[in-house]
Amino acid sequence: MLMRTDPFRELDRIAQQVLNTTGTWSRPSAMPMDAYREGDEYVIALDLPGVAKDAIDIDVERNMLTVKAERRPVAKADDVQMELSERPLGVFSRQVMLADTLDTEHIDAAYDAGVLTLRIPIAERAKPRKIAIGGGSARKQISG
């Protein structure tokens, strides 16, 4: 029910690690994601360690889900000298095309321990259902 919109995401991730680049608003970095079905809903879990809750923005327009977040540098005192800095900073973004069978009006978002979890219910019209057979009159065959 989900479609990847960026086939080169893994190449971007490798290039970022090698070049040690940070994401910008015009060219954000990708964020790792898991997506799976659990009962009558789809669950999307995005890793955003070290990102403040108020620095996360979630939008849905038509069937396009967009998550953007920004990890800002930690304010340091004047007497602090950075010895090693490997944690990526900057802007992170992920777009996911949602199927028409998902109810985008009732998405639930929770953020805990650096993981943003989105729960999207499956629309009632998309759930399997039994069709009752009515007791109609028998049809006559016309022979000619």
PDB file of C-alpha atoms in Angstrom:
ATOM      1  CA  MET A   1       0.000   0.000   0.000  1.00  0.00           C
ATOM      2  CA  LEU A   2       3.041   2.273   0.104  1.00  0.00           C
ATOM      3  CA  MET A   3       5.259   3.280  -2.765  1.00  0.00           C
ATOM      4  CA  ARG A   4       8.821   4.542  -2.606  1.00  0.00           C
ATOM      5  CA  THR A   5       9.179   7.901  -4.285  1.00  0.00           C
ATOM      6  CA  ASP A   6      12.967   8.177  -4.283  1.00  0.00           C
ATOM      7  CA  PRO A   7      14.804   5.197  -5.811  1.00  0.00           C
ATOM      8  CA  PHE A   8      18.185   6.862  -5.214  1.00  0.00           C
ATOM      9  CA  ARG A   9      17.731   7.316  -1.442  1.00  0.00           C
ATOM     10  CA  GLU A  10      20.334   4.670  -0.566  1.00  0.00           C
ATOM     11  CA  LEU A  11      22.906   6.273  -2.879  1.00  0.00           C
ATOM     12  CA  ASP A  12      22.225   9.658  -1.246  1.00  0.00           C
ATOM     13  CA  ARG A  13      22.722   8.121   2.209  1.00  0.00           C
ATOM     14  CA  ILE A  14      26.076   6.605   1.227  1.00  0.00           C
ATOM     15  CA  ALA A  15      27.226   9.864  -0.381  1.00  0.00           C
ATOM     16  CA  GLN A  16      26.273  11.780   2.772  1.00  0.00           C
ATOM     17  CA  GLN A  17      28.324   9.435   4.925  1.00  0.00           C
ATOM     18  CA  VAL A  18      31.348   9.695   2.644  1.00  0.00           C
ATOM     19  CA  LEU A  19      31.145  13.443   2.068  1.00  0.00           C
ATOM     20  CA  ASN A  20      29.860  14.266   5.583  1.00  0.00           C
ATOM     21  CA  THR A  21      27.213  16.627   4.184  1.00  0.00           C
ATOM     22  CA  THR A  22      24.225  18.016   6.056  1.00  0.00           C
ATOM     23  CA  GLY A  23      20.712  18.358   4.746  1.00  0.00           C
ATOM     24  CA  THR A  24      19.306  21.760   3.839  1.00  0.00           C
ATOM     25  CA  TRP A  25      15.715  22.876   3.295  1.00  0.00           C
ATOM     26  CA  SER A  26      16.264  22.793  -0.467  1.00  0.00           C
ATOM     27  CA  ARG A  27      18.078  19.409  -0.379  1.00  0.00           C
ATOM     28  CA  PRO A  28      17.124  17.520   2.786  1.00  0.00           C
ATOM     29  CA  SER A  29      18.721  14.274   3.910  1.00  0.00           C
ATOM     30  CA  ALA A  30      16.660  11.087   3.985  1.00  0.00           C
ATOM     31  CA  MET A  31      15.509   9.478   7.229  1.00  0.00           C
ATOM     32  CA  PRO A  32      15.338   5.700   7.772  1.00  0.00           C
ATOM     33  CA  MET A  33      11.832   4.237   7.791  1.00  0.00           C
ATOM     34  CA  ASP A  34       9.952   1.002   8.442  1.00  0.00           C
ATOM     35  CA  ALA A  35       6.400   0.459   7.164  1.00  0.00           C
ATOM     36  CA  TYR A  36       4.124  -2.475   7.912  1.00  0.00           C
ATOM     37  CA  ARG A  37       0.492  -3.478   8.326  1.00  0.00           C
ATOM     38  CA  GLU A  38      -0.741  -4.222  11.833  1.00  0.00           C
ATOM     39  CA  GLY A  39      -4.359  -5.343  11.968  1.00  0.00           C
ATOM     40  CA  ASP A  40      -6.579  -2.681  10.391  1.00  0.00           C
ATOM     41  CA  GLU A  41      -3.928   0.007  10.104  1.00  0.00           C
ATOM     42  CA  TYR A  42      -0.622   0.783   8.444  1.00  0.00           C
ATOM     43  CA  VAL A  43       2.258   1.805  10.653  1.00  0.00           C
ATOM     44  CA  ILE A  44       5.169   3.959   9.537  1.00  0.00           C
ATOM     45  CA  ALA A  45       8.117   4.355  11.925  1.00  0.00           C
ATOM     46  CA  LEU A  46      10.772   6.981  11.159  1.00  0.00           C
ATOM     47  CA  ASP A  47      14.084   7.309  13.006  1.00  0.00           C
ATOM     48  CA  LEU A  48      14.711  10.879  14.171  1.00  0.00           C
ATOM     49  CA  PRO A  49      17.106  10.575  17.122  1.00  0.00           C
ATOM     50  CA  GLY A  50      18.042  13.868  18.719  1.00  0.00           C
ATOM     51  CA  VAL A  51      15.272  15.820  16.979  1.00  0.00           C
ATOM     52  CA  ALA A  52      13.013  17.939  19.183  1.00  0.00           C
ATOM     53  CA  LYS A  53       9.291  17.222  18.859  1.00  0.00           C
ATOM     54  CA  ASP A  54       8.589  20.831  17.824  1.00  0.00           C
ATOM     55  CA  ALA A  55      11.114  20.512  14.953  1.00  0.00           C
ATOM     56  CA  ILE A  56       9.008  17.842  13.190  1.00  0.00           C
ATOM     57  CA  ASP A  57       6.464  18.784  10.529  1.00  0.00           C
ATOM     58  CA  ILE A  58       3.937  16.269   9.118  1.00  0.00           C
ATOM     59  CA  ASP A  59       1.716  17.096   6.126  1.00  0.00           C
ATOM     60  CA  VAL A  60      -0.711  15.157   3.968  1.00  0.00           C
ATOM     61  CA  GLU A  61      -1.802  16.577   0.634  1.00  0.00           C
ATOM     62  CA  ARG A  62      -4.050  14.299  -1.370  1.00  0.00           C
ATOM     63  CA  ASN A  63      -2.245  10.971  -0.877  1.00  0.00           C
ATOM     64  CA  MET A  64       1.283  12.334  -0.411  1.00  0.00           C
ATOM     65  CA  LEU A  65       2.565  12.108   3.167  1.00  0.00           C
ATOM     66  CA  THR A  66       5.530  14.398   3.859  1.00  0.00           C
ATOM     67  CA  VAL A  67       7.585  14.339   7.050  1.00  0.00           C
ATOM     68  CA  LYS A  68      10.267  17.003   7.570  1.00  0.00           C
ATOM     69  CA  ALA A  69      12.474  17.447  10.604  1.00  0.00           C
ATOM     70  CA  GLU A  70      15.510  19.466  11.574  1.00  0.00           C
ATOM     71  CA  ARG A  71      18.262  18.453  13.968  1.00  0.00           C
ATOM     72  CA  ARG A  72      19.945  21.593  15.197  1.00  0.00           C
ATOM     73  CA  PRO A  73      23.384  21.772  16.791  1.00  0.00           C
ATOM     74  CA  VAL A  74      23.478  21.695  20.570  1.00  0.00           C
ATOM     75  CA  ALA A  75      24.425  25.076  22.008  1.00  0.00           C
ATOM     76  CA  LYS A  76      27.921  24.896  23.435  1.00  0.00           C
ATOM     77  CA  ALA A  77      29.699  27.087  25.924  1.00  0.00           C
ATOM     78  CA  ASP A  78      32.662  29.152  24.754  1.00  0.00           C
ATOM     79  CA  ASP A  79      35.147  26.887  26.537  1.00  0.00           C
ATOM     80  CA  VAL A  80      33.978  23.684  24.763  1.00  0.00           C
ATOM     81  CA  GLN A  81      36.221  22.302  22.031  1.00  0.00           C
ATOM     82  CA  MET A  82      34.628  19.736  19.698  1.00  0.00           C
ATOM     83  CA  GLU A  83      36.818  16.627  19.368  1.00  0.00           C
ATOM     84  CA  LEU A  84      34.542  14.462  17.216  1.00  0.00           C
ATOM     85  CA  SER A  85      31.283  15.229  15.412  1.00  0.00           C
ATOM     86  CA  GLU A  86      29.673  12.289  13.572  1.00  0.00           C
ATOM     87  CA  ARG A  87      25.988  12.851  14.290  1.00  0.00           C
ATOM     88  CA  PRO A  88      24.336  14.373  11.229  1.00  0.00           C
ATOM     89  CA  LEU A  89      22.750  17.796  11.587  1.00  0.00           C
ATOM     90  CA  GLY A  90      20.429  19.661   9.283  1.00  0.00           C
ATOM     91  CA  VAL A  91      17.125  18.939   7.605  1.00  0.00           C
ATOM     92  CA  PHE A  92      15.662  15.480   7.031  1.00  0.00           C
ATOM     93  CA  SER A  93      12.675  14.669   4.853  1.00  0.00           C
ATOM     94  CA  ARG A  94      10.698  11.701   3.641  1.00  0.00           C
ATOM     95  CA  GLN A  95       7.764  11.528   1.242  1.00  0.00           C
ATOM     96  CA  VAL A  96       5.514   8.497   0.965  1.00  0.00           C
ATOM     97  CA  MET A  97       2.698   8.007  -1.529  1.00  0.00           C
ATOM     98  CA  LEU A  98      -0.245   6.524   0.355  1.00  0.00           C
ATOM     99  CA  ALA A  99      -2.762   4.227  -1.310  1.00  0.00           C
ATOM    100  CA  ASP A 100      -6.369   5.327  -1.784  1.00  0.00           C
ATOM    101  CA  THR A 101      -7.373   2.546   0.602  1.00  0.00           C
ATOM    102  CA  LEU A 102      -5.901   4.392   3.605  1.00  0.00           C
ATOM    103  CA  ASP A 103      -7.897   6.878   5.700  1.00  0.00           C
ATOM    104  CA  THR A 104      -5.674   9.968   5.632  1.00  0.00           C
ATOM    105  CA  GLU A 105      -8.247  11.928   7.678  1.00  0.00           C
ATOM    106  CA  HIS A 106      -7.452   9.903  10.829  1.00  0.00           C
ATOM    107  CA  ILE A 107      -3.655   9.611  10.978  1.00  0.00           C
ATOM    108  CA  ASP A 108      -2.285   9.307  14.516  1.00  0.00           C
ATOM    109  CA  ALA A 109       1.271  10.525  15.220  1.00  0.00           C
ATOM    110  CA  ALA A 110       3.362   9.723  18.297  1.00  0.00           C
ATOM    111  CA  TYR A 111       6.994  10.561  19.052  1.00  0.00           C
ATOM    112  CA  ASP A 112       8.931   8.578  21.630  1.00  0.00           C
ATOM    113  CA  ALA A 113      12.638   7.823  22.120  1.00  0.00           C
ATOM    114  CA  GLY A 114      13.605   9.385  18.789  1.00  0.00           C
ATOM    115  CA  VAL A 115      11.081   7.398  16.747  1.00  0.00           C
ATOM    116  CA  LEU A 116       8.124   9.053  15.022  1.00  0.00           C
ATOM    117  CA  THR A 117       5.314   6.510  14.634  1.00  0.00           C
ATOM    118  CA  LEU A 118       2.416   7.212  12.290  1.00  0.00           C
ATOM    119  CA  ARG A 119      -0.656   4.974  12.386  1.00  0.00           C
ATOM    120  CA  ILE A 120      -2.947   5.193   9.364  1.00  0.00           C
ATOM    121  CA  PRO A 121      -6.253   3.310   9.487  1.00  0.00           C
ATOM    122  CA  ILE A 122      -7.381   1.300   6.497  1.00  0.00           C
ATOM    123  CA  ALA A 123     -10.521   2.897   5.048  1.00  0.00           C
ATOM    124  CA  GLU A 124     -13.776   1.017   5.691  1.00  0.00           C
ATOM    125  CA  ARG A 125     -14.442   0.764   1.949  1.00  0.00           C
ATOM    126  CA  ALA A 126     -11.163  -1.144   1.492  1.00  0.00           C
ATOM    127  CA  LYS A 127     -11.758  -3.768   4.181  1.00  0.00           C
ATOM    128  CA  PRO A 128     -12.950  -7.196   3.035  1.00  0.00           C
ATOM    129  CA  ARG A 129     -16.632  -7.811   3.640  1.00  0.00           C
ATOM    130  CA  LYS A 130     -19.172 -10.539   3.010  1.00  0.00           C
ATOM    131  CA  ILE A 131     -21.928  -9.946   0.485  1.00  0.00           C
ATOM    132  CA  ALA A 132     -25.306 -11.376   1.468  1.00  0.00           C
ATOM    133  CA  ILE A 133     -27.321 -13.159  -1.195  1.00  0.00           C
ATOM    134  CA  GLY A 134     -30.904 -11.963  -1.301  1.00  0.00           C
ATOM    135  CA  GLY A 135     -33.908 -14.227  -1.855  1.00  0.00           C
ATOM    136  CA  GLY A 136     -35.017 -12.901  -5.241  1.00  0.00           C
ATOM    137  CA  SER A 137     -37.430 -14.507  -7.668  1.00  0.00           C
ATOM    138  CA  ALA A 138     -36.182 -17.164 -10.093  1.00  0.00           C
ATOM    139  CA  ARG A 139     -35.604 -15.983 -13.649  1.00  0.00           C
ATOM    140  CA  LYS A 140     -37.330 -17.673 -16.536  1.00  0.00           C
ATOM    141  CA  GLN A 141     -35.377 -18.750 -19.551  1.00  0.00           C
ATOM    142  CA  ILE A 142     -36.825 -17.728 -22.861  1.00  0.00           C
ATOM    143  CA  SER A 143     -36.431 -20.278 -25.598  1.00  0.00           C
ATOM    144  CA  GLY A 144     -36.817 -19.257 -29.120  1.00  0.00           C
TER     145      GLY A 144
END
